[in-house]
Coordinates of C-alpha atoms in Angstrom, one line a residue:
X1 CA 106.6 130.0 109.7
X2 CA 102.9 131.7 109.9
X3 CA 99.9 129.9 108.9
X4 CA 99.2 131.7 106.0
X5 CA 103.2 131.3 104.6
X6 CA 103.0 127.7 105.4
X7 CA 99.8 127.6 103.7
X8 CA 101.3 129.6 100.6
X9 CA 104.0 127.1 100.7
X10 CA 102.3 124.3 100.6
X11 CA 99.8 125.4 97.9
X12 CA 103.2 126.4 95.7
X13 CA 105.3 122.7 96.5
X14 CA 101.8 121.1 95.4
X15 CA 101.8 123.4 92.1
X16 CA 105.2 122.2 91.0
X17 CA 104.2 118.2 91.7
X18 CA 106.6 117.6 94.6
X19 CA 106.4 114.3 96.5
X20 CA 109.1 112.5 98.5
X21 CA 111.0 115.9 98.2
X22 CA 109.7 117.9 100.9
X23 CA 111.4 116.4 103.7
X24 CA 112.0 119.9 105.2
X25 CA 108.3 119.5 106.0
X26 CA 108.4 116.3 107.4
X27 CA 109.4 117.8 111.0
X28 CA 106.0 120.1 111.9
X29 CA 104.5 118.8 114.5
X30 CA 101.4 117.1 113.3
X31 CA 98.0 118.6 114.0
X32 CA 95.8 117.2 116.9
X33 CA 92.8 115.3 116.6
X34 CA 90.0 116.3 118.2
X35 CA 87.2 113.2 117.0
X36 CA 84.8 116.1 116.0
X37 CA 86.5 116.7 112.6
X38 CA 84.1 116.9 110.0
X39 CA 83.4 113.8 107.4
X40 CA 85.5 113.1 104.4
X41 CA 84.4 111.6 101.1
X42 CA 86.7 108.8 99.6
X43 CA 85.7 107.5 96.0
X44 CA 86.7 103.9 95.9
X45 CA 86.6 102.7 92.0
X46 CA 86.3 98.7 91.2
X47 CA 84.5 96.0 89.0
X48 CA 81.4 95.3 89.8
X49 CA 80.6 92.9 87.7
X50 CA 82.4 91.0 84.7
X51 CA 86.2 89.4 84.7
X52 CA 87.2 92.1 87.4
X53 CA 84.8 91.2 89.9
X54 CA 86.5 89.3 92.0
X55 CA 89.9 91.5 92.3
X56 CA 87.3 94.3 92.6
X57 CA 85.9 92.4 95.6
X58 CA 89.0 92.5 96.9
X59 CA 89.9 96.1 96.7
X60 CA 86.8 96.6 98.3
X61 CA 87.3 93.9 101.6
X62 CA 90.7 95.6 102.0
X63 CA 89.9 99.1 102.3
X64 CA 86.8 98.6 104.1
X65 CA 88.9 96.2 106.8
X66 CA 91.2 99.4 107.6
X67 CA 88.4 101.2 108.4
X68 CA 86.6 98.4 110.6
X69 CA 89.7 98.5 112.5
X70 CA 89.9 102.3 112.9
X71 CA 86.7 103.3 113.8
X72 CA 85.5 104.1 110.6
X73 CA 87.9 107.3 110.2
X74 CA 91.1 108.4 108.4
X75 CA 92.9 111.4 109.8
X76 CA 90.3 111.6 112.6
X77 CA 87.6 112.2 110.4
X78 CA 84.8 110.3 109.8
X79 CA 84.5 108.7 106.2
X80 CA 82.0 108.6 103.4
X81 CA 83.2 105.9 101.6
X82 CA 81.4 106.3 98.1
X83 CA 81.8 103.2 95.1
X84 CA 81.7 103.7 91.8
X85 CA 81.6 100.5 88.3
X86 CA 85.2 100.2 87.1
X87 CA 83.7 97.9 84.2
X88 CA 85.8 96.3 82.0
X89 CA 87.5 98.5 79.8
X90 CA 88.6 102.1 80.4
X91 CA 85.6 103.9 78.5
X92 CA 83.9 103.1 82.1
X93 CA 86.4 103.5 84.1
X94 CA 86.8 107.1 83.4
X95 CA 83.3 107.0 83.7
X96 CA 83.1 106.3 87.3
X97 CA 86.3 108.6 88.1
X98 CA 84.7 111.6 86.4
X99 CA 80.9 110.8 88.6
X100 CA 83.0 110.2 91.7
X101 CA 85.2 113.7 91.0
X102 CA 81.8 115.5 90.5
X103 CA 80.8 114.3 93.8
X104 CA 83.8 116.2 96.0
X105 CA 85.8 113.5 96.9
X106 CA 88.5 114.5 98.1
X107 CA 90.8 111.3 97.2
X108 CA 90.4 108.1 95.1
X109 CA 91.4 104.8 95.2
X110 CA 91.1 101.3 93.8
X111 CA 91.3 101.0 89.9
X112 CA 91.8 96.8 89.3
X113 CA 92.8 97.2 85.7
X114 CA 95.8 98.8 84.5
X115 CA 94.7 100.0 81.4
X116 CA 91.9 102.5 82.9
X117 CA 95.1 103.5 85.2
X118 CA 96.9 104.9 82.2
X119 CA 93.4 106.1 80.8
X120 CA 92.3 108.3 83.7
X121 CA 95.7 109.8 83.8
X122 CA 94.5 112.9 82.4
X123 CA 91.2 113.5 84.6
X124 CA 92.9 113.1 87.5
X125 CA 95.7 115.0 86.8
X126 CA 92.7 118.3 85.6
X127 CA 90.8 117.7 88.9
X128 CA 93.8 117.9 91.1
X129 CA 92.5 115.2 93.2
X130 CA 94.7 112.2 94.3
X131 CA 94.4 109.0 93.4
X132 CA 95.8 105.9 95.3
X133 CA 95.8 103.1 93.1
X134 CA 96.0 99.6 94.4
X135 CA 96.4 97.4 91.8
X136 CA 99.5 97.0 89.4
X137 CA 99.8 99.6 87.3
X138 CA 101.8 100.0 83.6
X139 CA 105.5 101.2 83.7
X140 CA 104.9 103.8 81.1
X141 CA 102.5 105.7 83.3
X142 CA 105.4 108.2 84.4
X143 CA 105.6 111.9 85.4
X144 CA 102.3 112.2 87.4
X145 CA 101.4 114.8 90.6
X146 CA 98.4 113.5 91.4
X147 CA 98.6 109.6 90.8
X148 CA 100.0 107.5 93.8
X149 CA 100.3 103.5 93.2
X150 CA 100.0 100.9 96.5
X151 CA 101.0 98.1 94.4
X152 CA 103.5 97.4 92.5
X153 CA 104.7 98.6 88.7
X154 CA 104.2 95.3 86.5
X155 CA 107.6 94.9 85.3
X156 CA 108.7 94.3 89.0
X157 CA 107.4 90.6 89.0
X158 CA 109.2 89.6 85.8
X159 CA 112.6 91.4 87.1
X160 CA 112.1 89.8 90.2
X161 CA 111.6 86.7 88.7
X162 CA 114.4 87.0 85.9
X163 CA 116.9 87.9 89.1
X164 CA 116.4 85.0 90.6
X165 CA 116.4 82.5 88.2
X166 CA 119.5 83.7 86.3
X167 CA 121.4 82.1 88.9
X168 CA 119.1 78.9 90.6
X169 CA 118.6 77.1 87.4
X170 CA 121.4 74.8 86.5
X171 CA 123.8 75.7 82.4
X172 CA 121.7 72.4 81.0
X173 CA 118.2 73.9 82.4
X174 CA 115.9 75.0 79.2
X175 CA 112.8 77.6 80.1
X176 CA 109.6 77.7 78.0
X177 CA 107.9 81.1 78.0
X178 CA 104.4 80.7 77.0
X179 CA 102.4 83.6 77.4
X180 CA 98.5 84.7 76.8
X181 CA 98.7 87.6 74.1
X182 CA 97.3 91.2 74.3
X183 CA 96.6 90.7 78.0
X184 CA 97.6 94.3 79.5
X185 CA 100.9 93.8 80.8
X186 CA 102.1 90.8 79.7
X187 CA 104.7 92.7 77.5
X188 CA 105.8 94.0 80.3
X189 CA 106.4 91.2 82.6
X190 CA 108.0 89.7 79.6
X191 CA 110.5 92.6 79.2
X192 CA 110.9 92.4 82.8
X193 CA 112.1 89.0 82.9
X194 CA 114.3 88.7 79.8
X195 CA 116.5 92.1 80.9
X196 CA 117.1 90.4 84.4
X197 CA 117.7 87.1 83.5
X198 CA 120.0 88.1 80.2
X199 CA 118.6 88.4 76.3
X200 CA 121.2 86.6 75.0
X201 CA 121.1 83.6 77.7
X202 CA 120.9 80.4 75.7
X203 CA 118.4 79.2 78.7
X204 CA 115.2 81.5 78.0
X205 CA 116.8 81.7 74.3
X206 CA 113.7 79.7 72.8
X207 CA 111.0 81.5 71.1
X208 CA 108.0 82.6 73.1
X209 CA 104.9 80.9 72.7
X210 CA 101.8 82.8 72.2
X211 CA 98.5 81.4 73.4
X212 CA 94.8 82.9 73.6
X213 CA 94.3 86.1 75.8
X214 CA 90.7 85.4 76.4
X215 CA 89.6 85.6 80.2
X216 CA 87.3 82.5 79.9
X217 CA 89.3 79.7 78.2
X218 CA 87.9 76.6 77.1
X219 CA 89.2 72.8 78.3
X220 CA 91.1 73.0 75.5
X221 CA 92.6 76.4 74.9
X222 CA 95.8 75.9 75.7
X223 CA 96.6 72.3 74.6
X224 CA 98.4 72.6 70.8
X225 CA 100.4 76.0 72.0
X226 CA 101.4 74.0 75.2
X227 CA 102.4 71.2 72.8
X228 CA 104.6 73.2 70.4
X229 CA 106.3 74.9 73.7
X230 CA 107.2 71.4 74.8
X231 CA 108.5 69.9 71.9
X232 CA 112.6 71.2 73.3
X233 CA 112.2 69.3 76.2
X234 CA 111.9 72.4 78.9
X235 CA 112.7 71.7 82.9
X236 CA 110.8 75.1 83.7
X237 CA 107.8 76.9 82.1
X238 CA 107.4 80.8 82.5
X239 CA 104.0 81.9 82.8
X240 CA 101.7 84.8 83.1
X241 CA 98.0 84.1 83.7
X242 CA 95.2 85.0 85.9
X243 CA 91.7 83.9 87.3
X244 CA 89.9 81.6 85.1
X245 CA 92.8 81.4 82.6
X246 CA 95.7 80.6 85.0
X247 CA 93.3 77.4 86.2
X248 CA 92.5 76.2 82.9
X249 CA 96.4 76.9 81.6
X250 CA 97.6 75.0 85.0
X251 CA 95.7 72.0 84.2
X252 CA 96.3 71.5 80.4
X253 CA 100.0 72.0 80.8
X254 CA 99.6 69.2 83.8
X255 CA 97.7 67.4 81.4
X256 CA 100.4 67.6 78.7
X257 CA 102.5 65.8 80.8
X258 CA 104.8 68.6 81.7
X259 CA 106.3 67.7 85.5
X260 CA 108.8 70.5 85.8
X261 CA 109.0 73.7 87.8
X262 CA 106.5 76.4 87.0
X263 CA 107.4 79.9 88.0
X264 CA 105.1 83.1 87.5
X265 CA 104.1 86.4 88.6
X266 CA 102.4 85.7 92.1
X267 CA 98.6 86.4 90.7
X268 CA 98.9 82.8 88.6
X269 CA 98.0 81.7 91.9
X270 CA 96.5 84.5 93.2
X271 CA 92.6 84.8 95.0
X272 CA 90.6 81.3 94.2
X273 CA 92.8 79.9 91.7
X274 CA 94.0 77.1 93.7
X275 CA 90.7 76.4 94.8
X276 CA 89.7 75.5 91.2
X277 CA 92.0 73.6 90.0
X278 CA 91.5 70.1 90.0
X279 CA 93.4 67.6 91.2
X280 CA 94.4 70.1 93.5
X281 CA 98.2 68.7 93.1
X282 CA 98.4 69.8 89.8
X283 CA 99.0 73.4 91.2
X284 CA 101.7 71.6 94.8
X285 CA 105.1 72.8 93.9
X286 CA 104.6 76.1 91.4
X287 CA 106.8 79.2 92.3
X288 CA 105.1 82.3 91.9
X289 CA 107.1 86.2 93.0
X290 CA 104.6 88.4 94.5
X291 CA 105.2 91.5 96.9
X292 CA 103.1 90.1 99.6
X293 CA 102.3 86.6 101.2
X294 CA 99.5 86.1 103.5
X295 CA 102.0 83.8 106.1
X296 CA 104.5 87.0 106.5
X297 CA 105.8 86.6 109.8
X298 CA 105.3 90.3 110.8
X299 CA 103.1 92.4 113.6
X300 CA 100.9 94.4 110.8
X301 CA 100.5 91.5 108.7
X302 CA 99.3 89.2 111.8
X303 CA 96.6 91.8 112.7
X304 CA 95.8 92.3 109.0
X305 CA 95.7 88.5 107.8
X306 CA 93.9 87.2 111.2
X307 CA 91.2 90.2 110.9
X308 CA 91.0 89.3 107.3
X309 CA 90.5 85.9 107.8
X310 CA 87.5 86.3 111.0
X311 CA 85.4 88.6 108.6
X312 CA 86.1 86.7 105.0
X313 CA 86.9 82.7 106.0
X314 CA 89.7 83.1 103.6
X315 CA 93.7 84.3 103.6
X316 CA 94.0 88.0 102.3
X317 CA 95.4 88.5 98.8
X318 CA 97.7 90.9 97.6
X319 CA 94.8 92.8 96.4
X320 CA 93.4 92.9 99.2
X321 CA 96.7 94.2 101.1
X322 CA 97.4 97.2 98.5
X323 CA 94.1 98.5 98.9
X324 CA 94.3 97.8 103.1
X325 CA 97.5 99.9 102.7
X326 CA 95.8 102.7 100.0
X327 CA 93.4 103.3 103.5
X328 CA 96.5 103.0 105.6
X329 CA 98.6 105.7 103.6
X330 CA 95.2 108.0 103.6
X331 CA 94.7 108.0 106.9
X332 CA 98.1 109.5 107.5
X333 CA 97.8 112.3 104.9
X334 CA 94.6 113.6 105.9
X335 CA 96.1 113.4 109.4
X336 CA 98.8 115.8 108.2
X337 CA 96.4 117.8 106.4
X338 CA 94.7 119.3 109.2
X339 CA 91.3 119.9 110.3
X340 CA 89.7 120.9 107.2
X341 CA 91.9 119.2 104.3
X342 CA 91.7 120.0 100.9
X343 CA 92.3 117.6 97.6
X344 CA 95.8 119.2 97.1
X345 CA 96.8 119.7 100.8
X346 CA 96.3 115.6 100.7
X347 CA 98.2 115.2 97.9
X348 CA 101.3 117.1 99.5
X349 CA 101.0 115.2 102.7
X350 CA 101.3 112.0 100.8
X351 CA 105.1 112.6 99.8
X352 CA 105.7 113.3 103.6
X353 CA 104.7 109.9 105.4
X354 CA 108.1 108.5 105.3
X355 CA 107.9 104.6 105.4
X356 CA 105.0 103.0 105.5
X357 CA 104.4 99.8 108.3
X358 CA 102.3 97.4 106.0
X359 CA 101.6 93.6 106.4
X360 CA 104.0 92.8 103.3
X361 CA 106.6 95.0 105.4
X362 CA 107.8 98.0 105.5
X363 CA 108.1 99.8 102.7
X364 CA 107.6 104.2 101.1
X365 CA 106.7 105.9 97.9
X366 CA 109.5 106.3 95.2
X367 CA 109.6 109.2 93.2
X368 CA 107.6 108.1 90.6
X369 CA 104.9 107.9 93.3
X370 CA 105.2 103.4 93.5
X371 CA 106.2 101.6 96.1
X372 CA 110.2 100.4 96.9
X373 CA 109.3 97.1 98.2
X374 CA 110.8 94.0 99.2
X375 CA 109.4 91.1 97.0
X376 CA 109.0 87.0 97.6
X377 CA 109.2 84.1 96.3
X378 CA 106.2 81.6 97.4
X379 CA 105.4 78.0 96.8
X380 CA 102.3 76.1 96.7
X381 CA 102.3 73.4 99.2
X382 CA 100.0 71.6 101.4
X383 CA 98.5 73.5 104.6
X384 CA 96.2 70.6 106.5
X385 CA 93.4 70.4 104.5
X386 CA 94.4 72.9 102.4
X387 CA 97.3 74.1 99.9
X388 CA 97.8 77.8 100.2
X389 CA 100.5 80.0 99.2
X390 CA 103.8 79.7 101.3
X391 CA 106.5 81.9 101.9
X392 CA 110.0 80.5 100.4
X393 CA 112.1 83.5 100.7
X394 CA 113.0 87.0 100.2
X395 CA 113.9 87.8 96.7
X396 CA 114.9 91.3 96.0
X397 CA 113.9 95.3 96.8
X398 CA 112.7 96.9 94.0
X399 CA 111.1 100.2 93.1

């Protein structure tokens, strides 16, 4: 094919939104690297400040750690790495997409909350510029060219969950749901779960209990919804909370007097949540489902974790990983790209990297642009001094 048919081709494919499709493509030979490509700018959107901050952090310490480790390049080329505010609600996180798109980027990434992922649908979509999300992101956000996710979609953690359980808890085991309301995607977990595990099972049968959604809890939040959800005597509480929240609801439902098996999606114990919570036993023994665990026994995930670990003092996070893996899945496309990509010649290459070799193993794009991923089921235990995170087993592939 000549260069300017292959070039027609490619503009066309990217026209009519194909991704994992174009597997024709996937035999060219890719081009060389010379090390005197020009620079690329990357717009890396996160929290600053507020609630977010500390998955924002996160997003940041991964993607920056790919590029420690790579010279500072993806594709060959030299990056710009340029940050922009998420904030805390998606007024400014369309905000910070629509500066960083006025800039020339040629690809985002980042995005911590998943509501200003569904609200910056539209201007990404417009500026034909992709965007590699690395934090969960809402099922309903469907249909998209531009819009490529690292993470995970947040039903997953709820179906993985609900999978699993159906069949490890006993006919006589009861399950309390309680649940923080109008969190974003809480609904969704919850749907997640129920589907997998069976509506009409007698087990997760009970009414769910609604507690406060705020992000900052007070010692006492918790304790009369927490109550109520005890009163039929559950062995095993389902749980969705995060940050501040999950330590505060870990506590009061230790408090309670509840001494049963707690199983969540795997941010309930997620970033510096166990170092909070005190007694630190209150949080030995919970079961959290996560795609990623910092003790994977794998060859990307020992140079990732250990690298992680020399520059932070801390394991990685899933956060963390995603947005390692958002740098990761860059760095191949703009290598397909050529010498002088453009915004949509990246956004074609991205449907043609085939599987991806990532710390939380390997894993590709779907169709609907998210990861097919295996996920696991962790435990908090004791680690020396510590208690961390530890990988139980494999639970299911989903995506």
């Amino acid at each position: 094919m000549s260069q300017m048919n292959r070039r027609r081709a490619l503009q066309l494919l990217a026209a009519l939104g194909t991704s994992g499709l174009v597997a024709g493509c996937g035999s060219d030979a890719e081009p060389e690297v010379t090390g005197t490509e020009t620079p690329v700018k990357i717009g890396l959107v996160a929290p600053q400040s507020g609630t977010g901050k500390a998955i924002g952090d996160e997003l940041g310490n991964g993607f920056e750690l790919y590029l420690d480790l790579n010279d500072r390049r993806l594709g060959g080329h030299p990056v710009d790495l340029v940050t922009a505010d998420e904030g805390d609600n998606v007024r400014s996180g369309q905000a910070a997409v629509e500066e960083l798109i006025k800039q020339g980027v040629l690809a985002l990434t980042g995005v911590a909350n998943p509501s200003v992922m569904f609200g910056i649908r539209d201007i990404v979509e417009q500026a034909r510029v992709p965007l590699i999300g690395s934090n969960a992101s809402p099922p309903s956000l469907q249909s998209v060219v531009y819009i490529w996710r690292t993470s995970y979609v947040l039903d997953e953690a709820g179906r993985a969950l609900g999978r699993y359980l159906k069949d490890e808890l006993t006919d006589t085991d009861r399950v309390a749901t309680i649940l923080p309301e109008g969190v974003v995607g809480v609904e969704d977990v919850l749907r997640g779960f129920r589907e997998e595990f069976g509506e009409s099972d007698p087990r997760i049968a009970s009414e769910v209990v609604w507690t406060s959604g705020s992000s900052s809890p007070g010692r006492t939040a918790f304790v009369s919804d927490i109550n109520r959800a005890l009163t039929g005597d559950p062995s095993v509480v389902f749980c969705f909370y995060t940050g501040t929240a999950a330590v505060e609801f870990i506590m009061q439902l230790r408090d309670a007097g509840f001494e049963g098996q707690i199983y969540a999606p795997g941010f309930l114990t997620e970033g510096s949540v166990l170092e909070n919570i005190r007694p630190a036993s209150d949080a030995l023994g919970i079961r959290t489902a996560l795609n990623y665990s910092a003790d994977l026994n794998n060859a990307a995930n020992r140079r990732f974790a250990s690298a992680y670990r020399k520059k932070h003092n801390t394991s990685p996070t899933t956060y963390a990983m995603a947005s390692y893996d958002a740098a990761k899945v860059l760095d191949q496309a703009i290598r397909l790209a050529g010498t002088a990509p453009t915004a949509q010649e990246v956004n074609l290459a991205l449907g043609r990297i085939g599987q991806i070799d990532s710390p939380r193993g390997a894993w590709q794009f779907n169709q609907p642009r998210t990861p097919q991923q295996k996920w696991y089921l962790r435990e908090v235990q004791r680690d020396g001094q510590v208690i961390s995170n530890v990988l139980v087993n494999e639970l299911s592939t989903l995506g």
